[in-house]
Amino acid sequence: MDIKTYIKSGILELYVAGALSDKENREIYDAMLKYPELLEEVLNIEAAVVKLTAHAAPSNSKHIFTSVKKALSFTDNDTKVTSLLPPTRKTIWFNYTGWAAAVLLAVGLLWTLNKNEALNTKVSTITTDKEFLEIQVKDINSDLADTKKLLNVIRDQNLINITLNGQDVYPEGYAKVYWDKSSETVYLDLAGLPKPPEGKVYQIWSLTLNPLSPTSLGTIDDFNDNANKIFELQNNNASQAFGITLEPAGGSESPTMEQLYTLGVVSDS
Amino acid sequence: MQLDLLISKFQQKDENAFETLYNMYSTSMHGVIYNIVRDHNIAEEVMQDVFIKAWHKSESYDATKGRFFTWLLNISRNAAIDKTRSKGFKNNSKNLDAEYFVDILPSQDDLNNSTDAIGVGKFISLLKQKCIEVLELLYFKGYTQKEAAETLEIPIGTVKTRNRNCINELREIVLN
């Protein structure tokens, strides 16, 4: 086939016009598959005719498609994709499932993380509680030991028991002194004394009576913190009496007699 | 996208492919239909019918029998001609016979498919009368070579070569 002569014959123009028989159309179709330049020529002719006929259009025809779609009851543009070929639909279904699974997994992980954090907080709280309780048990045990020791002290036969009576400043007050001469220790039970005012402390005095001379055994600095108001002091004096005065914090050189709260004499033994 | 692929998707009832093809060819079909019926509303009505028909009969298109454009062109011309023969059609048939597609080119002031549309339209209308006649019959009216030869009172072979020369002139105008 002489391609150039074939093209020049004008048969391809008639082909595009649709003016040929089925037999001729088939021949051209087969020839186009064989000779790409024929197809090229047909495309050019077609392009020219598309433009020629388009120029005769009275108006834009885009809007007509809307009524075509409506008549064919096409779905909306947005959902159009889903109503296409079955493979496409399948892919999209898989996509959605995948995303849904991913979202579920993410939510699940977040939930687990949150739960884990909550549990960790709970564990830490419980640990703190446990430690606190252990401290309390230790304290109670320590208190019990103190109390037992105190009980032993009080029951001790060698212990000298002195009651200090309330004086003018605070007549309803009282105190007890348990004096263990062998260990040179005095135990003071100050439960009968009021809480000292701010900046003041009780000072404990050992007294000899003839002549009256006081010796300080020390001040009670932790009066408020001590729950059972039992205090332990050293005493190596040959005490004949004990007195308790209220003194400025830090204590005084000699007792302020106007602030003598309690006083008691050691009975002869 | 390859035209062949687009057409085969359209034949598988792919709505997107259909819309793409519509955008490619609808203005041309509109021109052909309007040239036959010469009425805006009737032309739009026929357009709808043509594309609805194309959708429903998409599987009937056979590439071995011709171009897709030609297939659509045939449906459009036949639908428009059927319309002119229907009872309700009121246009004067005498006028329809006398007028060529070039007569509607300059009057189109609302064409907005391209900025140089009016300019190109002017050049198209300046084609030789011999060309206007043959293009009108072969492309706008769907005459066969023989029918065109009889109408124009020229030999069949002359239709072929004259059309070839006219299309070449047209290609110069619209493709360059």
XYZ file of C-alpha atoms in Angstrom:
445
model
C 0.000 0.000 0.000
C 1.300 3.420 -0.966
C 0.498 5.352 2.199
C 0.961 8.820 0.705
C -1.365 8.146 -2.218
C -3.844 6.571 0.149
C -3.840 9.655 2.359
C -4.092 12.002 -0.646
C -7.087 10.132 -2.006
C -9.281 11.793 0.602
C -10.690 8.507 1.908
C -9.625 9.277 5.487
C -11.683 12.503 5.468
C -14.700 10.487 4.389
C -13.861 7.928 7.085
C -14.089 10.592 9.791
C -17.317 11.910 8.245
C -18.806 8.427 8.516
C -19.522 8.405 4.796
C -17.938 5.028 4.028
C -19.273 1.492 3.998
C -18.599 -0.990 6.846
C -16.151 -2.824 4.588
C -14.138 0.336 3.890
C -14.191 1.312 7.545
C -12.779 -2.066 8.505
C -10.011 -1.740 5.905
C -8.976 1.638 7.268
C -9.078 0.360 10.826
C -6.729 -2.497 9.939
C -4.463 -0.188 7.935
C -4.205 2.251 10.869
C -2.994 -0.562 13.135
C -0.299 -1.307 10.567
C 0.679 2.244 9.616
C 0.888 4.770 12.464
C 1.041 7.686 9.978
C -2.490 6.810 8.880
C -3.741 7.033 12.436
C -1.880 10.310 12.827
C -3.582 11.707 9.743
C -6.989 10.532 10.944
C -6.422 12.191 14.329
C -5.575 15.476 12.602
C -8.633 15.328 10.371
C -10.791 14.468 13.347
C -9.347 17.337 15.383
C -10.135 19.771 12.578
C -13.704 18.495 12.245
C -14.213 18.565 16.027
C -13.240 22.257 15.938
C -15.299 23.025 12.854
C -18.475 21.553 14.290
C -17.805 23.017 17.747
C -17.804 26.483 16.210
C -21.386 25.982 15.166
C -22.499 25.369 18.740
C -24.813 28.175 19.900
C -23.699 28.070 23.525
C -21.637 26.264 26.054
C -22.930 22.732 26.388
C -21.430 21.875 29.786
C -24.656 22.540 31.654
C -26.562 20.048 29.520
C -24.535 17.259 31.088
C -26.185 18.019 34.423
C -29.572 17.076 33.024
C -28.029 14.058 31.284
C -26.640 12.860 34.619
C -29.986 13.497 36.286
C -31.818 11.566 33.574
C -29.386 8.658 33.987
C -29.696 9.046 37.797
C -25.954 9.173 38.270
C -24.760 9.582 41.804
C -23.203 12.829 42.966
C -19.646 13.674 41.957
C -18.350 12.982 45.442
C -19.563 9.442 45.642
C -19.173 8.701 41.974
C -15.942 6.795 42.457
C -17.579 4.190 44.637
C -20.117 3.267 41.985
C -17.533 2.496 39.317
C -15.808 -0.726 38.499
C -15.973 -3.537 41.046
C -12.141 -3.696 41.503
C -12.087 0.005 42.366
C -14.840 -0.487 44.884
C -12.963 -3.386 46.430
C -9.772 -1.350 46.723
C -11.620 1.476 48.418
C -13.329 -0.951 50.764
C -9.927 -2.360 51.672
C -8.578 1.140 52.127
C -11.377 2.070 54.487
C -10.974 -1.123 56.424
C -7.242 -0.531 56.688
C -7.698 2.976 57.943
C -10.416 1.905 60.343
C -8.127 -0.806 61.725
C -5.287 1.693 62.083
C -7.512 4.148 63.926
C -8.807 1.399 66.215
C -5.261 0.258 66.939
C -4.174 3.827 67.720
C -7.163 4.346 70.024
C -6.454 1.010 71.682
C -2.795 1.893 72.238
C -3.710 5.276 73.680
C -6.231 3.631 75.982
C -3.626 1.086 77.113
C -1.059 3.833 77.696
C -3.563 5.828 79.726
C -4.544 2.759 81.703
C -0.904 1.910 82.310
C -0.176 5.426 83.516
C -3.177 5.313 85.852
C -2.018 1.974 87.252
C 1.515 3.279 87.729
C 0.149 6.262 89.643
C -1.941 3.905 91.758
C 1.054 1.665 92.475
C 3.121 4.687 93.457
C 0.327 5.944 95.726
C 0.019 2.537 97.359
C 3.795 2.362 97.823
C 3.746 5.741 99.523
C 0.860 4.637 101.735
C 2.742 1.474 102.614
C 5.899 3.399 103.508
C 3.844 5.786 105.614
C 2.206 2.881 107.415
C 5.602 1.262 107.988
C 6.839 4.487 109.552
C 3.733 4.548 111.757
C 4.297 0.954 112.812
C 7.919 1.770 113.615
C 6.817 4.802 115.611
C 4.221 2.782 117.478
C 6.765 0.078 118.200
C 9.171 2.726 119.370
C 6.444 4.283 121.511
C 5.617 0.848 122.900
C 9.264 0.281 123.754
C 9.390 3.694 125.432
C 6.242 2.943 127.357
C 7.570 -0.462 128.467
C 10.810 1.141 129.529
C 8.838 3.761 131.423
C 6.731 1.095 133.062
C 9.894 -0.718 134.115
C 11.283 2.542 135.475
C 8.163 3.236 137.500
C 8.068 -0.303 138.864
C 11.702 -0.145 139.827
C 11.995 -0.420 143.651
C 15.042 1.783 143.788
C 13.172 4.603 142.173
C 12.389 7.652 144.272
C 8.960 9.012 143.557
C 8.429 12.742 144.163
C 5.222 14.647 143.601
C 5.630 18.326 142.779
C 2.596 20.368 143.744
C 1.212 23.389 142.014
C 2.391 26.754 143.289
C 0.818 30.250 143.296
C 1.290 30.858 139.579
C -0.625 27.746 138.622
C -2.174 26.060 141.700
C -3.952 23.268 139.799
C -0.684 22.213 138.204
C 1.423 19.265 139.286
C 4.334 17.152 138.143
C 5.963 13.880 139.049
C 9.638 13.100 139.303
C 11.019 9.581 139.296
C 14.620 9.648 140.354
C 16.891 6.698 139.764
C 19.901 7.433 141.876
C 21.904 4.457 140.602
C 21.672 5.620 136.990
C 21.637 9.301 137.996
C 18.576 9.813 135.926
C 15.334 11.634 136.586
C 12.141 10.951 134.665
C 9.720 13.831 134.645
C 5.999 13.420 134.102
C 4.828 16.880 133.124
C 1.300 15.930 132.008
C -0.099 18.182 134.737
C 1.530 21.339 133.409
C 0.004 23.695 130.809
C 1.544 24.267 127.412
C 4.228 26.923 127.843
C 3.591 30.240 126.050
C 5.543 31.137 122.888
C 9.208 31.926 123.644
C 9.110 30.286 127.100
C 10.307 26.872 128.305
C 10.071 24.929 131.551
C 13.347 24.678 133.384
C 13.957 21.913 135.913
C 15.869 22.657 139.091
C 17.502 20.434 141.633
C 17.476 22.086 145.079
C 19.400 21.653 148.289
C 17.507 23.188 151.181
C 20.103 24.344 153.719
C 21.195 26.637 152.362
C 18.683 26.900 149.494
C 20.674 26.562 146.337
C 19.268 25.615 142.945
C 21.098 23.664 140.255
C 19.656 23.574 136.737
C 19.011 20.084 135.333
C 18.051 21.518 131.969
C 15.166 22.942 130.004
C 12.274 21.074 128.381
C 12.579 22.297 124.784
C 10.330 19.703 123.158
C 7.370 19.965 125.517
C 4.828 20.395 122.726
C 6.228 17.598 120.555
C 6.231 14.982 123.288
C 2.914 13.179 123.316
C 3.068 11.484 126.736
C 4.926 14.400 128.401
C 7.569 12.098 129.923
C 11.035 13.582 129.844
C 14.381 12.157 130.837
C 17.207 14.241 132.365
C 20.514 13.507 134.041
C 20.848 14.314 137.743
C 24.049 13.610 139.754
C 23.165 16.069 142.514
C 22.266 15.236 146.068
C 18.877 16.736 145.474
C 16.603 17.486 148.412
C 13.814 19.005 146.330
C 12.844 19.614 142.730
C 11.238 22.703 141.248
C 9.972 23.699 137.841
C 9.934 27.325 136.691
C 8.891 28.970 133.446
C 11.879 30.689 131.887
C 12.716 32.442 128.622
C 13.755 30.060 125.827
C 17.287 28.843 126.431
C 16.827 28.842 130.192
C 18.153 31.042 132.994
C 21.155 31.012 135.351
C 18.900 31.012 138.383
C 15.213 30.234 138.778
C 12.661 33.024 138.456
C 10.785 32.390 141.670
C 7.707 34.382 140.510
C 7.306 31.793 137.796
C 7.683 28.707 139.999
C 5.014 26.316 138.778
C 5.596 23.265 140.909
C 7.768 22.309 143.815
C 8.252 19.080 145.714
C 10.562 17.820 148.440
C 12.342 14.474 148.364
C 11.106 12.489 151.343
C 13.810 10.989 153.476
C 14.496 7.436 152.728
C -5.479 9.286 29.170
C -5.448 7.207 26.001
C -8.641 7.647 24.025
C -9.002 3.881 23.514
C -8.819 3.259 27.244
C -11.249 6.073 27.922
C -13.726 4.631 25.458
C -13.428 1.111 26.838
C -14.023 2.439 30.359
C -17.035 4.322 29.057
C -18.311 1.072 27.579
C -17.932 -0.480 31.046
C -20.254 2.282 32.290
C -17.569 4.393 33.930
C -19.285 7.697 34.683
C -16.034 9.642 34.853
C -14.948 8.388 31.442
C -18.361 9.344 30.109
C -18.015 12.872 31.466
C -14.534 13.227 29.962
C -15.795 12.112 26.570
C -18.728 14.459 26.937
C -16.373 17.361 27.571
C -14.317 16.374 24.535
C -17.145 16.092 22.027
C -20.343 17.690 23.350
C -19.695 21.144 21.884
C -19.166 19.610 18.445
C -22.364 17.612 18.752
C -24.162 20.706 19.930
C -22.965 22.529 16.815
C -24.080 19.763 14.490
C -27.456 19.398 16.188
C -28.079 23.119 16.341
C -27.183 23.477 12.649
C -29.890 20.965 11.816
C -32.675 22.046 14.167
C -31.793 25.785 14.365
C -33.479 26.212 17.729
C -31.672 26.578 21.042
C -34.150 24.722 23.221
C -34.729 21.928 20.745
C -30.963 21.577 20.261
C -30.456 21.146 24.012
C -33.282 18.651 24.146
C -31.716 16.617 21.336
C -28.293 16.867 23.037
C -29.698 15.242 26.159
C -31.337 12.506 24.168
C -28.128 11.853 22.226
C -25.923 11.432 25.276
C -28.488 9.390 27.172
C -28.725 7.154 24.131
C -24.916 6.987 23.856
C -24.692 5.848 27.477
C -27.324 3.182 27.096
C -25.949 1.960 23.762
C -22.259 2.352 24.628
C -21.547 -1.342 24.020
C -22.793 -0.988 20.460
C -19.780 1.136 19.556
C -17.293 -0.930 17.596
C -13.876 0.602 16.899
C -13.443 -1.526 13.764
C -16.467 0.215 12.245
C -15.208 3.755 12.735
C -14.035 6.500 15.028
C -15.795 7.095 18.338
C -16.290 10.724 17.277
C -17.930 9.514 14.083
C -20.180 7.148 16.036
C -21.317 10.029 18.218
C -21.653 12.252 15.159
C -23.982 9.718 13.528
C -26.181 9.463 16.619
C -26.362 13.272 16.831
C -27.178 13.856 13.173
C -29.790 11.110 13.132
C -31.411 12.350 16.339
C -31.506 15.931 15.040
C -32.902 14.924 11.659
C -35.503 12.719 13.360
C -36.469 15.750 15.398
C -36.991 17.912 12.312
C -39.288 15.235 10.941
C -41.362 14.958 14.114
C -44.877 16.377 14.337
C -44.114 19.111 16.831
C -41.246 20.561 14.822
C -42.326 23.956 13.485
C -39.300 25.321 11.645
C -39.664 26.174 7.979
C -38.079 23.317 6.075
C -37.336 25.605 3.163
C -35.031 27.682 5.311
C -33.262 24.613 6.653
C -32.347 23.481 3.176
C -31.054 26.867 2.155
C -28.825 27.613 5.109
C -25.312 26.365 5.727
C -23.430 25.996 8.981
C -21.490 29.164 8.155
C -24.712 31.162 8.501
C -24.786 30.459 12.223
C -21.119 31.177 12.856
C -21.064 34.996 13.044
C -24.272 35.205 15.080
C -22.909 33.248 17.992
C -22.086 35.919 20.544
C -22.357 33.721 23.612
C -19.814 31.107 22.580
C -17.248 30.887 25.303
C -15.382 27.654 24.711
C -12.306 29.543 23.552
C -11.204 33.159 23.363
C -10.393 33.098 19.645
C -13.637 31.324 18.791
C -15.155 34.286 16.960
C -11.934 34.962 15.080
C -11.553 31.371 13.923
C -15.255 31.261 13.117
C -14.744 34.246 10.853
C -11.975 32.439 8.966
C -14.118 29.338 8.676
C -16.915 31.407 7.147
C -14.403 32.740 4.617
C -13.879 29.230 3.215
C -14.782 28.927 -0.463
C -18.466 28.275 -1.089
C -17.488 24.930 -2.664
C -15.909 23.903 0.635
C -18.754 25.173 2.766
C -21.150 23.084 0.698
C -19.169 19.868 0.885
C -18.325 20.199 4.597
C -21.955 20.959 5.340
C -23.198 17.853 3.560
C -20.515 15.389 4.687
C -19.961 16.431 8.298
C -23.009 18.399 9.410
C -25.648 16.487 7.479
C -24.088 13.031 7.250
C -24.507 12.583 3.532
C -22.770 9.674 1.869
C -20.258 10.372 -0.890
C -22.874 9.416 -3.462
C -25.612 11.544 -1.906
C -23.256 14.501 -1.778
C -22.247 13.988 -5.425
C -25.896 13.929 -6.458
C -26.801 17.001 -4.404
C -23.806 18.986 -5.630
C -24.126 17.568 -9.149
C -20.455 16.633 -9.352
C -18.717 13.289 -9.914
C -18.237 11.029 -6.867
C -14.455 11.200 -7.185
C -14.590 14.985 -7.135
C -16.434 14.922 -3.776
C -13.540 12.955 -2.332
C -10.749 15.210 -3.589
C -12.621 18.462 -3.031
C -13.398 17.432 0.519
C -9.751 16.509 1.018
C -8.626 19.946 -0.146
C -11.254 21.700 1.958
C -10.276 19.761 5.079
C -6.651 20.750 4.427
C -7.724 24.392 4.282
C -9.713 23.921 7.477
C -6.724 22.328 9.184
C -4.680 25.376 8.262
C -7.285 27.592 9.938
C -8.158 25.650 13.090
C -5.031 23.647 13.902
C -2.371 26.305 13.354
